[in-house]
C-alpha positions as a printed Julia matrix, in Angstrom:
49×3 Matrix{Float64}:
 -73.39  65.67  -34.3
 -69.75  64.54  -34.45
 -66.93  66.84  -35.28
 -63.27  65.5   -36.94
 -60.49  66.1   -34.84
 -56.56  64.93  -34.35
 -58.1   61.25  -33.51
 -60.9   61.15  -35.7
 -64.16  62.04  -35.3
 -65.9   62.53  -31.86
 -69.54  63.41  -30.68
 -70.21  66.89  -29.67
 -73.22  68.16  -28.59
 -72.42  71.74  -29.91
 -71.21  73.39  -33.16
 -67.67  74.84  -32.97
 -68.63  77.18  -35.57
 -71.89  78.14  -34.58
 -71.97  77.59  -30.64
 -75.48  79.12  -30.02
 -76.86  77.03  -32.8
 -79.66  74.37  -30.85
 -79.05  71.49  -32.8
 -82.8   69.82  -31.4
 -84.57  72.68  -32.89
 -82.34  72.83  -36.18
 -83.16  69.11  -36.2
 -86.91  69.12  -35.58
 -86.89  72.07  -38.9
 -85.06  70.02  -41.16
 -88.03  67.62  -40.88
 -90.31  69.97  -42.01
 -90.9   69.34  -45.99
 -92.21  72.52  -46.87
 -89.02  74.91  -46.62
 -91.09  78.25  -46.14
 -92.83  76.76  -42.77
 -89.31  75.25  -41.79
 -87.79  78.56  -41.86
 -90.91  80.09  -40.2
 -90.77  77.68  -37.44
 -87.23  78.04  -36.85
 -87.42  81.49  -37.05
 -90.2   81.62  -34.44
 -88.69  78.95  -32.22
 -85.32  80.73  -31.64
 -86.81  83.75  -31.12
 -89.03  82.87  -27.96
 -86.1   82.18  -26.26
């Protein structure tokens, strides 16, 4: 993920706007080509933790 600052844009490993977001689960979802089971597994995911 890369974010645009003053210099241009620089990798970040986490949103500035949504911190707690885990970008390797959001990632592994947006795979997912049917978008009910994508936003059952996400769902699912972030809550066992």
């Amino acid at each position: 993920m890369y974010s645009l600052g003053a210099d241009g844009y620089a990798e970040v490993d986490r949103s500035f706007v949504l911190p707690e977001l885990d970008i390797v689960i959001l990632a592994m979802c947006i795979n997912i080509e049917n978008h009910l089971q994508a936003m059952r597994e996400f769902k699912q995911t972030i809550q066992s933790f």
